[in-house]
JSON list of N, CA, C and O in Angstrom, two decimals:
[
{"chain": "A", "resi": 25, "resn": "MET", "atom": "N", "xyz": [-68.14, -40.78, 16.01]},
{"chain": "A", "resi": 25, "resn": "MET", "atom": "CA", "xyz": [-67.34, -41.98, 15.85]},
{"chain": "A", "resi": 25, "resn": "MET", "atom": "C", "xyz": [-66.04, -41.60, 15.14]},
{"chain": "A", "resi": 25, "resn": "MET", "atom": "O", "xyz": [-66.07, -41.02, 14.07]},
{"chain": "A", "resi": 26, "resn": "GLU", "atom": "N", "xyz": [-64.93, -41.93, 15.78]},
{"chain": "A", "resi": 26, "resn": "GLU", "atom": "CA", "xyz": [-63.63, -41.69, 15.17]},
{"chain": "A", "resi": 26, "resn": "GLU", "atom": "C", "xyz": [-63.21, -42.90, 14.36]},
{"chain": "A", "resi": 26, "resn": "GLU", "atom": "O", "xyz": [-63.36, -44.04, 14.80]},
{"chain": "A", "resi": 27, "resn": "LEU", "atom": "N", "xyz": [-62.65, -42.64, 13.18]},
{"chain": "A", "resi": 27, "resn": "LEU", "atom": "CA", "xyz": [-62.18, -43.71, 12.30]},
{"chain": "A", "resi": 27, "resn": "LEU", "atom": "C", "xyz": [-60.67, -43.63, 12.17]},
{"chain": "A", "resi": 27, "resn": "LEU", "atom": "O", "xyz": [-60.09, -42.55, 12.26]},
{"chain": "A", "resi": 28, "resn": "VAL", "atom": "N", "xyz": [-60.05, -44.78, 11.94]},
{"chain": "A", "resi": 28, "resn": "VAL", "atom": "CA", "xyz": [-58.61, -44.83, 11.73]},
{"chain": "A", "resi": 28, "resn": "VAL", "atom": "C", "xyz": [-58.30, -45.74, 10.55]},
{"chain": "A", "resi": 28, "resn": "VAL", "atom": "O", "xyz": [-59.03, -46.68, 10.26]},
{"chain": "A", "resi": 29, "resn": "GLY", "atom": "N", "xyz": [-57.21, -45.40, 9.88]},
{"chain": "A", "resi": 29, "resn": "GLY", "atom": "CA", "xyz": [-56.69, -46.24, 8.80]},
{"chain": "A", "resi": 29, "resn": "GLY", "atom": "C", "xyz": [-55.36, -46.84, 9.23]},
{"chain": "A", "resi": 29, "resn": "GLY", "atom": "O", "xyz": [-54.94, -46.71, 10.39]},
{"chain": "A", "resi": 30, "resn": "VAL", "atom": "N", "xyz": [-54.69, -47.46, 8.29]},
{"chain": "A", "resi": 30, "resn": "VAL", "atom": "CA", "xyz": [-53.42, -48.13, 8.61]},
{"chain": "A", "resi": 30, "resn": "VAL", "atom": "C", "xyz": [-52.39, -47.14, 9.16]},
{"chain": "A", "resi": 30, "resn": "VAL", "atom": "O", "xyz": [-51.65, -47.47, 10.09]},
{"chain": "A", "resi": 31, "resn": "SER", "atom": "N", "xyz": [-52.35, -45.92, 8.64]},
{"chain": "A", "resi": 31, "resn": "SER", "atom": "CA", "xyz": [-51.37, -44.94, 9.14]},
{"chain": "A", "resi": 31, "resn": "SER", "atom": "C", "xyz": [-51.58, -44.63, 10.61]},
{"chain": "A", "resi": 31, "resn": "SER", "atom": "O", "xyz": [-50.62, -44.57, 11.39]},
{"chain": "A", "resi": 32, "resn": "GLU", "atom": "N", "xyz": [-52.84, -44.46, 11.01]},
{"chain": "A", "resi": 32, "resn": "GLU", "atom": "CA", "xyz": [-53.13, -44.20, 12.41]},
{"chain": "A", "resi": 32, "resn": "GLU", "atom": "C", "xyz": [-52.86, -45.44, 13.27]},
{"chain": "A", "resi": 32, "resn": "GLU", "atom": "O", "xyz": [-52.35, -45.33, 14.39]},
{"chain": "A", "resi": 33, "resn": "ILE", "atom": "N", "xyz": [-53.17, -46.60, 12.74]},
{"chain": "A", "resi": 33, "resn": "ILE", "atom": "CA", "xyz": [-52.92, -47.85, 13.47]},
{"chain": "A", "resi": 33, "resn": "ILE", "atom": "C", "xyz": [-51.42, -48.02, 13.70]},
{"chain": "A", "resi": 33, "resn": "ILE", "atom": "O", "xyz": [-51.00, -48.44, 14.77]},
{"chain": "A", "resi": 34, "resn": "ARG", "atom": "N", "xyz": [-50.61, -47.65, 12.71]},
{"chain": "A", "resi": 34, "resn": "ARG", "atom": "CA", "xyz": [-49.15, -47.70, 12.87]},
{"chain": "A", "resi": 34, "resn": "ARG", "atom": "C", "xyz": [-48.73, -46.91, 14.10]},
{"chain": "A", "resi": 34, "resn": "ARG", "atom": "O", "xyz": [-47.95, -47.39, 14.92]},
{"chain": "A", "resi": 35, "resn": "ALA", "atom": "N", "xyz": [-49.24, -45.69, 14.22]},
{"chain": "A", "resi": 35, "resn": "ALA", "atom": "CA", "xyz": [-48.89, -44.84, 15.36]},
{"chain": "A", "resi": 35, "resn": "ALA", "atom": "C", "xyz": [-49.39, -45.45, 16.66]},
{"chain": "A", "resi": 35, "resn": "ALA", "atom": "O", "xyz": [-48.69, -45.42, 17.68]},
{"chain": "A", "resi": 36, "resn": "MET", "atom": "N", "xyz": [-50.60, -45.98, 16.65]},
{"chain": "A", "resi": 36, "resn": "MET", "atom": "CA", "xyz": [-51.18, -46.58, 17.86]},
{"chain": "A", "resi": 36, "resn": "MET", "atom": "C", "xyz": [-50.38, -47.79, 18.32]},
{"chain": "A", "resi": 36, "resn": "MET", "atom": "O", "xyz": [-50.37, -48.12, 19.50]},
{"chain": "A", "resi": 37, "resn": "LEU", "atom": "N", "xyz": [-49.69, -48.45, 17.39]},
{"chain": "A", "resi": 37, "resn": "LEU", "atom": "CA", "xyz": [-48.89, -49.63, 17.71]},
{"chain": "A", "resi": 37, "resn": "LEU", "atom": "C", "xyz": [-47.42, -49.27, 17.99]},
{"chain": "A", "resi": 37, "resn": "LEU", "atom": "O", "xyz": [-46.57, -50.15, 18.03]},
{"chain": "A", "resi": 38, "resn": "GLY", "atom": "N", "xyz": [-47.14, -48.01, 18.17]},
{"chain": "A", "resi": 38, "resn": "GLY", "atom": "CA", "xyz": [-45.78, -47.60, 18.51]},
{"chain": "A", "resi": 38, "resn": "GLY", "atom": "C", "xyz": [-44.91, -47.32, 17.30]},
{"chain": "A", "resi": 38, "resn": "GLY", "atom": "O", "xyz": [-43.71, -47.56, 17.32]},
{"chain": "A", "resi": 39, "resn": "ASN", "atom": "N", "xyz": [-45.52, -46.84, 16.23]},
{"chain": "A", "resi": 39, "resn": "ASN", "atom": "CA", "xyz": [-44.80, -46.49, 14.99]},
{"chain": "A", "resi": 39, "resn": "ASN", "atom": "C", "xyz": [-44.12, -47.68, 14.33]},
{"chain": "A", "resi": 39, "resn": "ASN", "atom": "O", "xyz": [-42.98, -47.59, 13.91]},
{"chain": "A", "resi": 40, "resn": "VAL", "atom": "N", "xyz": [-44.85, -48.80, 14.26]},
{"chain": "A", "resi": 40, "resn": "VAL", "atom": "CA", "xyz": [-44.36, -49.95, 13.51]},
{"chain": "A", "resi": 40, "resn": "VAL", "atom": "C", "xyz": [-44.38, -49.59, 12.03]},
{"chain": "A", "resi": 40, "resn": "VAL", "atom": "O", "xyz": [-44.97, -48.59, 11.62]},
{"chain": "A", "resi": 41, "resn": "SER", "atom": "N", "xyz": [-43.74, -50.42, 11.21]},
{"chain": "A", "resi": 41, "resn": "SER", "atom": "CA", "xyz": [-43.74, -50.15, 9.77]},
{"chain": "A", "resi": 41, "resn": "SER", "atom": "C", "xyz": [-45.15, -50.31, 9.20]},
{"chain": "A", "resi": 41, "resn": "SER", "atom": "O", "xyz": [-46.02, -50.97, 9.79]},
{"chain": "A", "resi": 42, "resn": "ARG", "atom": "N", "xyz": [-45.39, -49.69, 8.05]},
{"chain": "A", "resi": 42, "resn": "ARG", "atom": "CA", "xyz": [-46.69, -49.82, 7.39]},
{"chain": "A", "resi": 42, "resn": "ARG", "atom": "C", "xyz": [-46.98, -51.28, 7.07]},
{"chain": "A", "resi": 42, "resn": "ARG", "atom": "O", "xyz": [-48.10, -51.74, 7.23]},
{"chain": "A", "resi": 43, "resn": "GLN", "atom": "N", "xyz": [-45.96, -52.01, 6.63]},
{"chain": "A", "resi": 43, "resn": "GLN", "atom": "CA", "xyz": [-46.14, -53.43, 6.32]},
{"chain": "A", "resi": 43, "resn": "GLN", "atom": "C", "xyz": [-46.54, -54.21, 7.57]},
{"chain": "A", "resi": 43, "resn": "GLN", "atom": "O", "xyz": [-47.45, -55.04, 7.53]},
{"chain": "A", "resi": 44, "resn": "ARG", "atom": "N", "xyz": [-45.88, -53.96, 8.69]},
{"chain": "A", "resi": 44, "resn": "ARG", "atom": "CA", "xyz": [-46.20, -54.66, 9.94]},
{"chain": "A", "resi": 44, "resn": "ARG", "atom": "C", "xyz": [-47.62, -54.32, 10.39]},
{"chain": "A", "resi": 44, "resn": "ARG", "atom": "O", "xyz": [-48.36, -55.20, 10.83]},
{"chain": "A", "resi": 45, "resn": "ALA", "atom": "N", "xyz": [-48.01, -53.05, 10.29]},
{"chain": "A", "resi": 45, "resn": "ALA", "atom": "CA", "xyz": [-49.36, -52.65, 10.67]},
{"chain": "A", "resi": 45, "resn": "ALA", "atom": "C", "xyz": [-50.40, -53.36, 9.80]},
{"chain": "A", "resi": 45, "resn": "ALA", "atom": "O", "xyz": [-51.43, -53.81, 10.29]},
{"chain": "A", "resi": 46, "resn": "SER", "atom": "N", "xyz": [-50.10, -53.50, 8.52]},
{"chain": "A", "resi": 46, "resn": "SER", "atom": "CA", "xyz": [-51.02, -54.21, 7.61]},
{"chain": "A", "resi": 46, "resn": "SER", "atom": "C", "xyz": [-51.13, -55.68, 7.97]},
{"chain": "A", "resi": 46, "resn": "SER", "atom": "O", "xyz": [-52.23, -56.25, 7.95]},
{"chain": "A", "resi": 47, "resn": "VAL", "atom": "N", "xyz": [-50.00, -56.30, 8.31]},
{"chain": "A", "resi": 47, "resn": "VAL", "atom": "CA", "xyz": [-50.02, -57.71, 8.72]},
{"chain": "A", "resi": 47, "resn": "VAL", "atom": "C", "xyz": [-50.89, -57.88, 9.97]},
{"chain": "A", "resi": 47, "resn": "VAL", "atom": "O", "xyz": [-51.73, -58.77, 10.04]},
{"chain": "A", "resi": 48, "resn": "ILE", "atom": "N", "xyz": [-50.71, -57.01, 10.94]},
{"chain": "A", "resi": 48, "resn": "ILE", "atom": "CA", "xyz": [-51.49, -57.07, 12.18]},
{"chain": "A", "resi": 48, "resn": "ILE", "atom": "C", "xyz": [-52.97, -56.86, 11.89]},
{"chain": "A", "resi": 48, "resn": "ILE", "atom": "O", "xyz": [-53.83, -57.58, 12.38]},
{"chain": "A", "resi": 49, "resn": "ALA", "atom": "N", "xyz": [-53.28, -55.86, 11.06]},
{"chain": "A", "resi": 49, "resn": "ALA", "atom": "CA", "xyz": [-54.68, -55.54, 10.75]},
{"chain": "A", "resi": 49, "resn": "ALA", "atom": "C", "xyz": [-55.37, -56.66, 9.97]},
{"chain": "A", "resi": 49, "resn": "ALA", "atom": "O", "xyz": [-56.60, -56.73, 9.97]},
{"chain": "A", "resi": 50, "resn": "ASN", "atom": "N", "xyz": [-54.61, -57.53, 9.34]},
{"chain": "A", "resi": 50, "resn": "ASN", "atom": "CA", "xyz": [-55.18, -58.64, 8.58]},
{"chain": "A", "resi": 50, "resn": "ASN", "atom": "C", "xyz": [-55.29, -59.94, 9.39]},
{"chain": "A", "resi": 50, "resn": "ASN", "atom": "O", "xyz": [-55.74, -60.95, 8.86]},
{"chain": "A", "resi": 51, "resn": "GLN", "atom": "N", "xyz": [-54.87, -59.90, 10.65]},
{"chain": "A", "resi": 51, "resn": "GLN", "atom": "CA", "xyz": [-55.01, -61.09, 11.50]},
{"chain": "A", "resi": 51, "resn": "GLN", "atom": "C", "xyz": [-56.48, -61.37, 11.76]},
{"chain": "A", "resi": 51, "resn": "GLN", "atom": "O", "xyz": [-57.30, -60.45, 11.81]},
{"chain": "A", "resi": 52, "resn": "ARG", "atom": "N", "xyz": [-56.80, -62.63, 11.93]},
{"chain": "A", "resi": 52, "resn": "ARG", "atom": "CA", "xyz": [-58.19, -63.02, 12.16]},
{"chain": "A", "resi": 52, "resn": "ARG", "atom": "C", "xyz": [-58.79, -62.40, 13.42]},
{"chain": "A", "resi": 52, "resn": "ARG", "atom": "O", "xyz": [-59.98, -62.13, 13.47]},
{"chain": "A", "resi": 53, "resn": "ASN", "atom": "N", "xyz": [-57.96, -62.18, 14.44]},
{"chain": "A", "resi": 53, "resn": "ASN", "atom": "CA", "xyz": [-58.50, -61.66, 15.70]},
{"chain": "A", "resi": 53, "resn": "ASN", "atom": "C", "xyz": [-58.55, -60.13, 15.74]},
{"chain": "A", "resi": 53, "resn": "ASN", "atom": "O", "xyz": [-59.02, -59.55, 16.70]},
{"chain": "A", "resi": 54, "resn": "PHE", "atom": "N", "xyz": [-58.09, -59.46, 14.68]},
{"chain": "A", "resi": 54, "resn": "PHE", "atom": "CA", "xyz": [-58.16, -58.00, 14.63]},
{"chain": "A", "resi": 54, "resn": "PHE", "atom": "C", "xyz": [-59.58, -57.60, 14.26]},
{"chain": "A", "resi": 54, "resn": "PHE", "atom": "O", "xyz": [-60.26, -58.32, 13.53]},
{"chain": "A", "resi": 55, "resn": "PRO", "atom": "N", "xyz": [-60.06, -56.47, 14.77]},
{"chain": "A", "resi": 55, "resn": "PRO", "atom": "CA", "xyz": [-61.43, -56.04, 14.45]},
{"chain": "A", "resi": 55, "resn": "PRO", "atom": "C", "xyz": [-61.66, -55.94, 12.93]},
{"chain": "A", "resi": 55, "resn": "PRO", "atom": "O", "xyz": [-60.74, -55.60, 12.18]},
{"chain": "A", "resi": 56, "resn": "GLU", "atom": "N", "xyz": [-62.88, -56.21, 12.53]},
{"chain": "A", "resi": 56, "resn": "GLU", "atom": "CA", "xyz": [-63.25, -56.06, 11.13]},
{"chain": "A", "resi": 56, "resn": "GLU", "atom": "C", "xyz": [-63.30, -54.58, 10.78]},
{"chain": "A", "resi": 56, "resn": "GLU", "atom": "O", "xyz": [-63.79, -53.77, 11.57]},
{"chain": "A", "resi": 57, "resn": "PRO", "atom": "N", "xyz": [-62.81, -54.21, 9.60]},
{"chain": "A", "resi": 57, "resn": "PRO", "atom": "CA", "xyz": [-62.96, -52.81, 9.20]},
{"chain": "A", "resi": 57, "resn": "PRO", "atom": "C", "xyz": [-64.44, -52.49, 8.98]},
{"chain": "A", "resi": 57, "resn": "PRO", "atom": "O", "xyz": [-65.22, -53.39, 8.66]},
{"chain": "A", "resi": 58, "resn": "ILE", "atom": "N", "xyz": [-64.81, -51.25, 9.19]},
{"chain": "A", "resi": 58, "resn": "ILE", "atom": "CA", "xyz": [-66.21, -50.90, 8.98]},
{"chain": "A", "resi": 58, "resn": "ILE", "atom": "C", "xyz": [-66.47, -50.49, 7.54]},
{"chain": "A", "resi": 58, "resn": "ILE", "atom": "O", "xyz": [-67.62, -50.46, 7.11]},
{"chain": "A", "resi": 59, "resn": "ALA", "atom": "N", "xyz": [-65.40, -50.22, 6.78]},
{"chain": "A", "resi": 59, "resn": "ALA", "atom": "CA", "xyz": [-65.55, -49.89, 5.37]},
{"chain": "A", "resi": 59, "resn": "ALA", "atom": "C", "xyz": [-64.22, -50.09, 4.66]},
{"chain": "A", "resi": 59, "resn": "ALA", "atom": "O", "xyz": [-63.16, -50.03, 5.27]},
{"chain": "A", "resi": 60, "resn": "ALA", "atom": "N", "xyz": [-64.32, -50.35, 3.36]},
{"chain": "A", "resi": 60, "resn": "ALA", "atom": "CA", "xyz": [-63.14, -50.41, 2.50]},
{"chain": "A", "resi": 60, "resn": "ALA", "atom": "C", "xyz": [-63.32, -49.32, 1.45]},
{"chain": "A", "resi": 60, "resn": "ALA", "atom": "O", "xyz": [-64.19, -49.42, 0.59]},
{"chain": "A", "resi": 61, "resn": "LEU", "atom": "N", "xyz": [-62.53, -48.28, 1.56]},
{"chain": "A", "resi": 61, "resn": "LEU", "atom": "CA", "xyz": [-62.62, -47.14, 0.66]},
{"chain": "A", "resi": 61, "resn": "LEU", "atom": "C", "xyz": [-61.50, -47.22, -0.38]},
{"chain": "A", "resi": 61, "resn": "LEU", "atom": "O", "xyz": [-60.61, -48.07, -0.27]},
{"chain": "A", "resi": 62, "resn": "ALA", "atom": "N", "xyz": [-61.51, -46.34, -1.34]},
{"chain": "A", "resi": 62, "resn": "ALA", "atom": "CA", "xyz": [-60.45, -46.31, -2.34]},
{"chain": "A", "resi": 62, "resn": "ALA", "atom": "C", "xyz": [-59.08, -46.13, -1.70]},
{"chain": "A", "resi": 62, "resn": "ALA", "atom": "O", "xyz": [-58.09, -46.71, -2.15]},
{"chain": "A", "resi": 63, "resn": "MET", "atom": "N", "xyz": [-59.02, -45.37, -0.59]},
{"chain": "A", "resi": 63, "resn": "MET", "atom": "CA", "xyz": [-57.75, -45.14, 0.10]},
{"chain": "A", "resi": 63, "resn": "MET", "atom": "C", "xyz": [-57.36, -46.28, 1.03]},
{"chain": "A", "resi": 63, "resn": "MET", "atom": "O", "xyz": [-56.27, -46.30, 1.56]},
{"chain": "A", "resi": 64, "resn": "GLY", "atom": "N", "xyz": [-58.24, -47.22, 1.22]},
{"chain": "A", "resi": 64, "resn": "GLY", "atom": "CA", "xyz": [-57.96, -48.37, 2.08]},
{"chain": "A", "resi": 64, "resn": "GLY", "atom": "C", "xyz": [-59.07, -48.63, 3.08]},
{"chain": "A", "resi": 64, "resn": "GLY", "atom": "O", "xyz": [-60.10, -47.96, 3.08]},
{"chain": "A", "resi": 65, "resn": "LYS", "atom": "N", "xyz": [-58.82, -49.59, 3.94]},
{"chain": "A", "resi": 65, "resn": "LYS", "atom": "CA", "xyz": [-59.80, -49.97, 4.96]},
{"chain": "A", "resi": 65, "resn": "LYS", "atom": "C", "xyz": [-59.79, -48.96, 6.11]},
{"chain": "A", "resi": 65, "resn": "LYS", "atom": "O", "xyz": [-58.75, -48.34, 6.37]},
{"chain": "A", "resi": 66, "resn": "VAL", "atom": "N", "xyz": [-60.94, -48.84, 6.77]},
{"chain": "A", "resi": 66, "resn": "VAL", "atom": "CA", "xyz": [-61.03, -47.99, 7.96]},
{"chain": "A", "resi": 66, "resn": "VAL", "atom": "C", "xyz": [-61.71, -48.76, 9.08]},
{"chain": "A", "resi": 66, "resn": "VAL", "atom": "O", "xyz": [-62.58, -49.60, 8.83]},
{"chain": "A", "resi": 67, "resn": "TRP", "atom": "N", "xyz": [-61.27, -48.47, 10.29]},
{"chain": "A", "resi": 67, "resn": "TRP", "atom": "CA", "xyz": [-61.77, -49.13, 11.49]},
{"chain": "A", "resi": 67, "resn": "TRP", "atom": "C", "xyz": [-62.27, -48.09, 12.47]},
{"chain": "A", "resi": 67, "resn": "TRP", "atom": "O", "xyz": [-61.84, -46.94, 12.44]},
{"chain": "A", "resi": 68, "resn": "ARG", "atom": "N", "xyz": [-63.15, -48.52, 13.37]},
{"chain": "A", "resi": 68, "resn": "ARG", "atom": "CA", "xyz": [-63.53, -47.66, 14.50]},
{"chain": "A", "resi": 68, "resn": "ARG", "atom": "C", "xyz": [-62.32, -47.58, 15.43]},
{"chain": "A", "resi": 68, "resn": "ARG", "atom": "O", "xyz": [-61.75, -48.60, 15.81]},
{"chain": "A", "resi": 69, "resn": "LYS", "atom": "N", "xyz": [-61.95, -46.37, 15.80]},
{"chain": "A", "resi": 69, "resn": "LYS", "atom": "CA", "xyz": [-60.80, -46.19, 16.69]},
{"chain": "A", "resi": 69, "resn": "LYS", "atom": "C", "xyz": [-61.02, -46.94, 18.00]},
{"chain": "A", "resi": 69, "resn": "LYS", "atom": "O", "xyz": [-60.09, -47.56, 18.51]},
{"chain": "A", "resi": 70, "resn": "SER", "atom": "N", "xyz": [-62.23, -46.91, 18.52]},
{"chain": "A", "resi": 70, "resn": "SER", "atom": "CA", "xyz": [-62.51, -47.59, 19.79]},
{"chain": "A", "resi": 70, "resn": "SER", "atom": "C", "xyz": [-62.29, -49.11, 19.68]},
{"chain": "A", "resi": 70, "resn": "SER", "atom": "O", "xyz": [-61.82, -49.74, 20.62]},
{"chain": "A", "resi": 71, "resn": "ASP", "atom": "N", "xyz": [-62.61, -49.70, 18.53]},
{"chain": "A", "resi": 71, "resn": "ASP", "atom": "CA", "xyz": [-62.38, -51.14, 18.34]},
{"chain": "A", "resi": 71, "resn": "ASP", "atom": "C", "xyz": [-60.89, -51.47, 18.34]},
{"chain": "A", "resi": 71, "resn": "ASP", "atom": "O", "xyz": [-60.46, -52.46, 18.93]},
{"chain": "A", "resi": 72, "resn": "VAL", "atom": "N", "xyz": [-60.11, -50.61, 17.68]},
{"chain": "A", "resi": 72, "resn": "VAL", "atom": "CA", "xyz": [-58.66, -50.83, 17.63]},
{"chain": "A", "resi": 72, "resn": "VAL", "atom": "C", "xyz": [-58.05, -50.63, 19.02]},
{"chain": "A", "resi": 72, "resn": "VAL", "atom": "O", "xyz": [-57.19, -51.41, 19.45]},
{"chain": "A", "resi": 73, "resn": "GLU", "atom": "N", "xyz": [-58.49, -49.60, 19.73]},
{"chain": "A", "resi": 73, "resn": "GLU", "atom": "CA", "xyz": [-57.99, -49.36, 21.09]},
{"chain": "A", "resi": 73, "resn": "GLU", "atom": "C", "xyz": [-58.30, -50.56, 21.99]},
{"chain": "A", "resi": 73, "resn": "GLU", "atom": "O", "xyz": [-57.44, -50.98, 22.78]},
{"chain": "A", "resi": 74, "resn": "LYS", "atom": "N", "xyz": [-59.49, -51.11, 21.88]},
{"chain": "A", "resi": 74, "resn": "LYS", "atom": "CA", "xyz": [-59.85, -52.29, 22.68]},
{"chain": "A", "resi": 74, "resn": "LYS", "atom": "C", "xyz": [-58.95, -53.46, 22.33]},
{"chain": "A", "resi": 74, "resn": "LYS", "atom": "O", "xyz": [-58.46, -54.17, 23.21]},
{"chain": "A", "resi": 75, "resn": "TRP", "atom": "N", "xyz": [-58.70, -53.68, 21.03]},
{"chain": "A", "resi": 75, "resn": "TRP", "atom": "CA", "xyz": [-57.84, -54.78, 20.60]},
{"chain": "A", "resi": 75, "resn": "TRP", "atom": "C", "xyz": [-56.43, -54.59, 21.17]},
{"chain": "A", "resi": 75, "resn": "TRP", "atom": "O", "xyz": [-55.83, -55.55, 21.66]},
{"chain": "A", "resi": 76, "resn": "ILE", "atom": "N", "xyz": [-55.92, -53.37, 21.14]},
{"chain": "A", "resi": 76, "resn": "ILE", "atom": "CA", "xyz": [-54.59, -53.10, 21.68]},
{"chain": "A", "resi": 76, "resn": "ILE", "atom": "C", "xyz": [-54.56, -53.40, 23.18]},
{"chain": "A", "resi": 76, "resn": "ILE", "atom": "O", "xyz": [-53.60, -54.02, 23.68]},
{"chain": "A", "resi": 77, "resn": "ARG", "atom": "N", "xyz": [-55.59, -52.98, 23.92]},
{"chain": "A", "resi": 77, "resn": "ARG", "atom": "CA", "xyz": [-55.63, -53.26, 25.37]},
{"chain": "A", "resi": 77, "resn": "ARG", "atom": "C", "xyz": [-55.61, -54.76, 25.63]},
{"chain": "A", "resi": 77, "resn": "ARG", "atom": "O", "xyz": [-54.97, -55.23, 26.58]},
{"chain": "A", "resi": 78, "resn": "GLU", "atom": "N", "xyz": [-56.29, -55.54, 24.79]},
{"chain": "A", "resi": 78, "resn": "GLU", "atom": "CA", "xyz": [-56.39, -57.00, 25.01]},
{"chain": "A", "resi": 78, "resn": "GLU", "atom": "C", "xyz": [-55.19, -57.76, 24.48]},
{"chain": "A", "resi": 78, "resn": "GLU", "atom": "O", "xyz": [-54.80, -58.78, 25.07]},
{"chain": "A", "resi": 79, "resn": "HIS", "atom": "N", "xyz": [-54.59, -57.31, 23.39]},
{"chain": "A", "resi": 79, "resn": "HIS", "atom": "CA", "xyz": [-53.53, -58.09, 22.73]},
{"chain": "A", "resi": 79, "resn": "HIS", "atom": "C", "xyz": [-52.14, -57.48, 22.81]},
{"chain": "A", "resi": 79, "resn": "HIS", "atom": "O", "xyz": [-51.16, -58.17, 22.56]},
{"chain": "A", "resi": 80, "resn": "ARG", "atom": "N", "xyz": [-52.06, -56.20, 23.12]},
{"chain": "A", "resi": 80, "resn": "ARG", "atom": "CA", "xyz": [-50.77, -55.51, 23.25]},
{"chain": "A", "resi": 80, "resn": "ARG", "atom": "C", "xyz": [-50.83, -54.61, 24.47]},
{"chain": "A", "resi": 80, "resn": "ARG", "atom": "O", "xyz": [-50.67, -53.39, 24.36]},
{"chain": "A", "resi": 81, "resn": "PRO", "atom": "N", "xyz": [-51.04, -55.19, 25.67]},
{"chain": "A", "resi": 81, "resn": "PRO", "atom": "CA", "xyz": [-51.24, -54.35, 26.87]},
{"chain": "A", "resi": 81, "resn": "PRO", "atom": "C", "xyz": [-50.06, -53.43, 27.17]},
{"chain": "A", "resi": 81, "resn": "PRO", "atom": "O", "xyz": [-50.25, -52.38, 27.78]},
{"chain": "A", "resi": 82, "resn": "ASP", "atom": "N", "xyz": [-48.86, -53.77, 26.71]},
{"chain": "A", "resi": 82, "resn": "ASP", "atom": "CA", "xyz": [-47.70, -52.92, 26.96]},
{"chain": "A", "resi": 82, "resn": "ASP", "atom": "C", "xyz": [-47.81, -51.59, 26.20]},
{"chain": "A", "resi": 82, "resn": "ASP", "atom": "O", "xyz": [-47.15, -50.62, 26.54]},
{"chain": "A", "resi": 83, "resn": "LEU", "atom": "N", "xyz": [-48.68, -51.52, 25.17]},
{"chain": "A", "resi": 83, "resn": "LEU", "atom": "CA", "xyz": [-48.88, -50.30, 24.40]},
{"chain": "A", "resi": 83, "resn": "LEU", "atom": "C", "xyz": [-50.06, -49.48, 24.89]},
{"chain": "A", "resi": 83, "resn": "LEU", "atom": "O", "xyz": [-50.23, -48.34, 24.50]},
{"chain": "A", "resi": 84, "resn": "SER", "atom": "N", "xyz": [-50.89, -50.09, 25.72]},
{"chain": "A", "resi": 84, "resn": "SER", "atom": "CA", "xyz": [-52.11, -49.42, 26.19]},
{"chain": "A", "resi": 84, "resn": "SER", "atom": "C", "xyz": [-51.76, -48.27, 27.10]},
{"chain": "A", "resi": 84, "resn": "SER", "atom": "O", "xyz": [-50.90, -48.38, 27.97]},
{"chain": "A", "resi": 85, "resn": "SER", "atom": "N", "xyz": [-52.46, -47.15, 26.92]},
{"chain": "A", "resi": 85, "resn": "SER", "atom": "CA", "xyz": [-52.20, -45.98, 27.76]},
{"chain": "A", "resi": 85, "resn": "SER", "atom": "C", "xyz": [-53.08, -46.00, 29.01]},
{"chain": "A", "resi": 85, "resn": "SER", "atom": "O", "xyz": [-53.04, -45.08, 29.80]},
{"chain": "A", "resi": 86, "resn": "ASP", "atom": "N", "xyz": [-53.90, -47.02, 29.18]},
{"chain": "A", "resi": 86, "resn": "ASP", "atom": "CA", "xyz": [-54.79, -47.11, 30.36]},
{"chain": "A", "resi": 86, "resn": "ASP", "atom": "C", "xyz": [-54.03, -47.50, 31.60]},
{"chain": "A", "resi": 86, "resn": "ASP", "atom": "O", "xyz": [-53.14, -48.23, 31.63]}
]
């Protein structure tokens, strides 16, 4: 299982700002993080990729 944090999510969203990535990750329809560590929240990469395909199809590599 691959995990991603806000930095990786920024890149997956086309290098948006860290603040913008955090705003997106805190939306109600964004996947729930699987853990909150001292360095921040982490998500399953596959969950984030699915969310991008459904909500940001222009960024999807499929």
